Short mmCIF file of C-alpha atoms and ligand atoms in Angstrom, two decimals:
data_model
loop_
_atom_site.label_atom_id
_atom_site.label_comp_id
_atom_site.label_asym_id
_atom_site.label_seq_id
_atom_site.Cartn_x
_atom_site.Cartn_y
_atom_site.Cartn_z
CA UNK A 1 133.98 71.31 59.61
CA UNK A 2 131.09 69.46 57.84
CA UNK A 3 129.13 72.13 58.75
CA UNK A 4 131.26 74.46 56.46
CA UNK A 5 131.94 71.71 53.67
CA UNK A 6 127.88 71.14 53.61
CA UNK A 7 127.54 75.24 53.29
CA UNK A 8 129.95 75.46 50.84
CA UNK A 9 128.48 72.53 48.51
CA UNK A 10 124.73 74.90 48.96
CA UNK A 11 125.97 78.07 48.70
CA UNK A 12 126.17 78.89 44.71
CA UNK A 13 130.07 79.49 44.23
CA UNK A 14 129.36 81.65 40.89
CA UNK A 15 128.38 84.46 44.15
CA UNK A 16 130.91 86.32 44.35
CA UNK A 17 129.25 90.11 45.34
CA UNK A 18 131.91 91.65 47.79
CA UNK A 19 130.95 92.68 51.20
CA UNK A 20 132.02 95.79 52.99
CA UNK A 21 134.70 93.32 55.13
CA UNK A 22 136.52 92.08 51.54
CA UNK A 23 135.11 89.05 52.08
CA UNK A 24 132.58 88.20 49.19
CA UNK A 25 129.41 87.32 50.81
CA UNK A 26 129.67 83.15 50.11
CA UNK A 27 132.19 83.57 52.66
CA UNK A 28 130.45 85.75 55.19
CA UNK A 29 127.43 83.74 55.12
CA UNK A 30 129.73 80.65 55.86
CA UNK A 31 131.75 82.59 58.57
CA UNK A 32 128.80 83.56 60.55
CA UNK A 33 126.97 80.08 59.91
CA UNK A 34 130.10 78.54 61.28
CA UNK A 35 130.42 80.73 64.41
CA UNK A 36 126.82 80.39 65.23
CA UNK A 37 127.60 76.47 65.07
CA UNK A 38 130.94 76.40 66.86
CA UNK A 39 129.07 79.10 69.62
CA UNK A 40 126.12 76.62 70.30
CA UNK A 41 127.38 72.79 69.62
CA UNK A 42 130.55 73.03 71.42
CA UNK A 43 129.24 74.88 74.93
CA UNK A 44 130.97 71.82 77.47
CA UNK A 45 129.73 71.10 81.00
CA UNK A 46 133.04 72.22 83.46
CA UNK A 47 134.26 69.52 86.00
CA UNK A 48 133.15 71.23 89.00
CA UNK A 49 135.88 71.28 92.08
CA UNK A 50 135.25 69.80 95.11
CA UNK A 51 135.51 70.94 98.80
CA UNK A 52 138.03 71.17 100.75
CA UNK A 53 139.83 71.06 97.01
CA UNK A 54 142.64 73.25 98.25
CA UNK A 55 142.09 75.67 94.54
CA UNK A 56 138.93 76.65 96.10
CA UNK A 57 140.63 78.89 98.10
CA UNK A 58 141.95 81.48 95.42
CA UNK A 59 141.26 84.46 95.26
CA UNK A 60 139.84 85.63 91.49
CA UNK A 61 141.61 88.31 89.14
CA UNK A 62 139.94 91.34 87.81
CA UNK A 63 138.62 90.44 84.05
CA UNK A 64 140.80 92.78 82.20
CA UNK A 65 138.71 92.33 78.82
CA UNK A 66 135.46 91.22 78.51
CA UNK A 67 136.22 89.06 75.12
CA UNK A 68 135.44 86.17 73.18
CA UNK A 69 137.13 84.00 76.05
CA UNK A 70 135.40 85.29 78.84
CA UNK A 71 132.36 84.87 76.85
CA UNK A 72 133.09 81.18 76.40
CA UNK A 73 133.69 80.72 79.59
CA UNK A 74 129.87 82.21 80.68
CA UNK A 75 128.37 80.13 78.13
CA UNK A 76 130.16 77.01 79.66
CA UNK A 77 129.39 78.05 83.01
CA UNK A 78 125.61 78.65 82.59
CA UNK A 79 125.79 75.62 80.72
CA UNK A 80 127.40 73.73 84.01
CA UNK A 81 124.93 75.64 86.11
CA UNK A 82 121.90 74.34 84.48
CA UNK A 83 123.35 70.49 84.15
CA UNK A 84 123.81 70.00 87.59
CA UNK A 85 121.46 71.51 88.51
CA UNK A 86 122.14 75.13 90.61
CA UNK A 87 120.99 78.58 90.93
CA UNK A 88 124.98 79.88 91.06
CA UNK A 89 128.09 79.12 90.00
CA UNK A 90 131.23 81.00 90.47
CA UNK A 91 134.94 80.85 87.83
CA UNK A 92 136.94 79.90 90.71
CA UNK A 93 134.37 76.24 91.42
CA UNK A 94 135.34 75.40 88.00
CA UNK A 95 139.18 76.36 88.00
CA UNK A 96 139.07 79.24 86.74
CA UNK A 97 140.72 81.98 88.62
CA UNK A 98 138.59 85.52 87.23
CA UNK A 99 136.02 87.12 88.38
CA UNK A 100 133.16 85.71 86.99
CA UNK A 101 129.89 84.90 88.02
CA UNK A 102 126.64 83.19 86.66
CA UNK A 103 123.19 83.16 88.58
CA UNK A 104 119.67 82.18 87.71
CA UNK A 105 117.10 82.62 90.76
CA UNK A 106 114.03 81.91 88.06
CA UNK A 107 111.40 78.98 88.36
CA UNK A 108 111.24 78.74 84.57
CA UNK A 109 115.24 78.97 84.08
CA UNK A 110 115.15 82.13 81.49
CA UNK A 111 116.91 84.74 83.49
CA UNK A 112 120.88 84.23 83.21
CA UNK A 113 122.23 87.04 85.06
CA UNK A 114 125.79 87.55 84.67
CA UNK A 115 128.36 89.56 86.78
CA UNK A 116 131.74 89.97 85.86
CA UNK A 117 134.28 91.78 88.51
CA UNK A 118 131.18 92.15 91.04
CA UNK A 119 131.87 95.21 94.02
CA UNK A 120 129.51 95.43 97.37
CA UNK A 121 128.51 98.97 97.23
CA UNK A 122 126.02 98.44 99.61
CA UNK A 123 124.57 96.00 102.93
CA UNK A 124 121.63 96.38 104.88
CA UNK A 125 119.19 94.05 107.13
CA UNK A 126 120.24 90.60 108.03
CA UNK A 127 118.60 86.75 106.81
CA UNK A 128 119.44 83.23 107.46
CA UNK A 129 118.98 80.71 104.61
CA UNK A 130 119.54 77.03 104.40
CA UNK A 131 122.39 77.53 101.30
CA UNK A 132 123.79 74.23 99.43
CA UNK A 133 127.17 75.00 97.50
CA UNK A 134 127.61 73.07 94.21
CA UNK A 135 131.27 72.04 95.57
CA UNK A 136 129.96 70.67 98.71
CA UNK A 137 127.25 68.16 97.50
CA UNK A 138 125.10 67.29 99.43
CA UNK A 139 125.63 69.42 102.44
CA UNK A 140 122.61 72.11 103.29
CA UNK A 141 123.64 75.00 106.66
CA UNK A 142 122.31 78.22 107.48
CA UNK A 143 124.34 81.18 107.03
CA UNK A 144 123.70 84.93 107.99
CA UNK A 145 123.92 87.42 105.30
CA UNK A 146 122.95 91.01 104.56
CA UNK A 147 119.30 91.00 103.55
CA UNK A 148 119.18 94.09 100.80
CA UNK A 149 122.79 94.79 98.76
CA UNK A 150 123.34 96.92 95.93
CA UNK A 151 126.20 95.63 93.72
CA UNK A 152 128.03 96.72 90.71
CA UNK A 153 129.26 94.75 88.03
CA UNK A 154 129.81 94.25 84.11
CA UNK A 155 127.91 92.36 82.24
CA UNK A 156 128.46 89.86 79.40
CA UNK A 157 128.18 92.85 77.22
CA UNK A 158 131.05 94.25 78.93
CA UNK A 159 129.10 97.53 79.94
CA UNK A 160 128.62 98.53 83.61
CA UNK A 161 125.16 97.86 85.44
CA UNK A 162 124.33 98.65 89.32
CA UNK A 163 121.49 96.04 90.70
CA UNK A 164 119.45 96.05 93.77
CA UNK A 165 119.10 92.63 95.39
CA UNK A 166 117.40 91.19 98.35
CA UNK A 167 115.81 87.69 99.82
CA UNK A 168 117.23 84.64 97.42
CA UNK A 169 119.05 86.49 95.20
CA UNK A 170 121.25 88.50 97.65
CA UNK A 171 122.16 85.68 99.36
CA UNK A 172 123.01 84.01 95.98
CA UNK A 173 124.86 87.02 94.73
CA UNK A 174 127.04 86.76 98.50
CA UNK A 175 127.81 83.11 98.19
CA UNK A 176 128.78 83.56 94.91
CA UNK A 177 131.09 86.51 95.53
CA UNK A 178 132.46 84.52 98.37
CA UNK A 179 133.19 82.00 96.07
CA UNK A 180 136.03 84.97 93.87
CA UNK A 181 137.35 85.59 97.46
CA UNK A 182 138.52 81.98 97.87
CA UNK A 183 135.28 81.72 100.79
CA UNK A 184 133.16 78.81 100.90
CA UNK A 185 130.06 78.79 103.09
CA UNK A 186 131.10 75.80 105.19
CA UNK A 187 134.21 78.68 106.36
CA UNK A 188 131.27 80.39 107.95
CA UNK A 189 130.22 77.12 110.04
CA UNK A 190 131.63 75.77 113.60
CA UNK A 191 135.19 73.71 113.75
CA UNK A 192 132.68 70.61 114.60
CA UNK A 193 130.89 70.93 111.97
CA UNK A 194 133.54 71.82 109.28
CA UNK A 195 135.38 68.61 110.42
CA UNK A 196 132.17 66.76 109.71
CA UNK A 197 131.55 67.72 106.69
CA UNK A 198 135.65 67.31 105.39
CA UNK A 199 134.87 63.07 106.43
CA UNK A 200 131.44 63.44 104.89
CA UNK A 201 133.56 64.42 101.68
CA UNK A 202 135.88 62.58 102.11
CA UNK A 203 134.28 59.66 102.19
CA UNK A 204 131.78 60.59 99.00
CA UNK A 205 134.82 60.77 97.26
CA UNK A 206 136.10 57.23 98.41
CA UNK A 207 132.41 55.99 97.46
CA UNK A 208 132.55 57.38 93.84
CA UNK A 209 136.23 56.78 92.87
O1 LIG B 1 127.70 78.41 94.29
C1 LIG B 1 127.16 77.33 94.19
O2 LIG B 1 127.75 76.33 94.53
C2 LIG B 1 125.75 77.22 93.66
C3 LIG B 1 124.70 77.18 94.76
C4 LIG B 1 124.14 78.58 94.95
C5 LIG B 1 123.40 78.85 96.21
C6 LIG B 1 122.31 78.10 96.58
C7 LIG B 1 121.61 78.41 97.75
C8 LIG B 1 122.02 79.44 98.53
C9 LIG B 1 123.12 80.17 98.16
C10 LIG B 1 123.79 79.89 97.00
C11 LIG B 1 123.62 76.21 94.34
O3 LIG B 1 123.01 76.38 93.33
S1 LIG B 1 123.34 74.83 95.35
C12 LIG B 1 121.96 74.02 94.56
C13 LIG B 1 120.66 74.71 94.79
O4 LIG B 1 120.55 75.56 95.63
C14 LIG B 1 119.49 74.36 93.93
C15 LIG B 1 119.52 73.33 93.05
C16 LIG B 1 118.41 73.03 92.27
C17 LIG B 1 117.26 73.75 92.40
C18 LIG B 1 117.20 74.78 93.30
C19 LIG B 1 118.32 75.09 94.07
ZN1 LIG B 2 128.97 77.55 96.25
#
C-alpha cells in the first residue's frame, strides 16, 4: 500500500496515454510495480508438519490449474525449502493437499526444479542413500530406491516436461513423490526402528514446546 501511494505521488498524474488494457499507463505502471512487490515481499516460510503428524499421511489431488495460487504456493515452498535448509519439499509436509513438488539438488542453490502432478514412467537399477526428511528432524536411514527414473510432470509454467533422473536427484524426486502418496521414508524402516524414532519425536516435541 505505501508502495502504491509512493508510485502514485512519482508518477506525473497529467499522464494519462491509454494502454491497449483501458487502463492509462499511470495505472499499468503502478499495477505491475505493485504485483512485482506483493510477488517478492510477501513470499512466507510454511510451518512445516511433523512426523508421525497424522496429515502426513494424505494422499495429494491432481492440480487442476496451474494458476496464480499454485504459483504462490511454489514460491512459498522454495522459499521454506531454502530457510530450513533442504534439497526437497513436498505440498502435503506443509498442509497442503496437491500435488506439488519443489527440489534443488545444486551446491550453489540456483536450480529450483518444480514438478507439479509428477507420474513414474520409468525405474531401473537400484541405490541406497542415507535420506533425512524435513518432517522427521533429525533422523538420517538408508532406503532402497530405483537408481535411473524417467518422470513426467508440469512445470510452474504449466506446460508438460519429461526428465531423466538418476543418483541424488532420483532419490530426491522418490522421496518427494512419496511424500503426495501420504509415504514417509521412516514407512520404509523396521517396526523397531519406527517405534524409535515416534519417542525420539516425541520427545523433541516435549523439549521444544
Ligand atoms: O522431503 C524432505 O523432507 C526434504 C529432504 C529431501 C531428501 C533429502 C535426502 C534424501 C532424500 C530426500 C531434505 O532436504 S532433508 C535435508 C537434507 O537432505 C539437506 C539439508 C541441507 C543440505 C543438504 C541436504
Ligand atoms: Zn521428506
Amino acid at each position: 500500500m505505501c508502495l502504491y501511494i509512493f508510485l502514485a505521488s512519482v508518477l506525473s498524474a497529467q499522464d494519462v496515454r491509454t494502454s491497449k488494457s483501458g487502463l492509462n499507463f499511470r495505472e499499468v505502471a503502478l499495477n505491475s510495480a505493485c504485483n512485482s512487490f506483493n510477488n517478492q515481499a510477501f513470499m512466507a516460510i510454511l510451518d512445516i508438519l511433523n512426523y508421525p503428524d497424522p496429515r502426513l499421511y494424505t494422499v495429494a489431488e491432481p492440480v487442476q490449474e496451474v494458476d496464480a495460487t499454485i504459483h504462490r504456493l511454489i514460491d512459498d515452498m522454495a522459499e521454506t525449502m531454502y530457510a530450513a535448509p533442504g534439497i526437497g519439499l513436498a505440498a502435503t509436509q506443509v498442509n497442503v493437499h496437491r500435488q506439488v513438488i519443489v527440489i534443488d539438488t545444486s551446491e550453489d542453490k540456483q536450480n529450483l526444479q518444480v514438478f507439479i502432478n509428477p507420474r513414474l514412467l520409468t525405474q531401473c537399477g537400484s541405490q541406497d542413500y542415507e535420506e533425512g526428511c524435513l518432517s522427521v528432524p533429525g533422523v538420517y536411514e538408508t532406503v532402497t530406491r530405483a537408481e535411473k527414473i524417467t518422470v513426467e510432470a508440469l512445470g510452474r509454467d504449466g506446460k508438460p516436461f519429461t526428465l531423466k533422473a538418476e543418483g541424488l536427484l532420483a532419490v530426491c524426486i522418490q522421496h518427494e513423490m512419496d511424500h503426495l502418496l501420504g509415504k514417509v521414508f521412516v514407512d520404509y524402516l523396521s517396526q523397531l526402528k519406527q517405534v524409535r524414532i515416534k519417542n525420539k519425536m516425541k520427545k523433541r516435541q516435549r523439549n521444544h514446546a
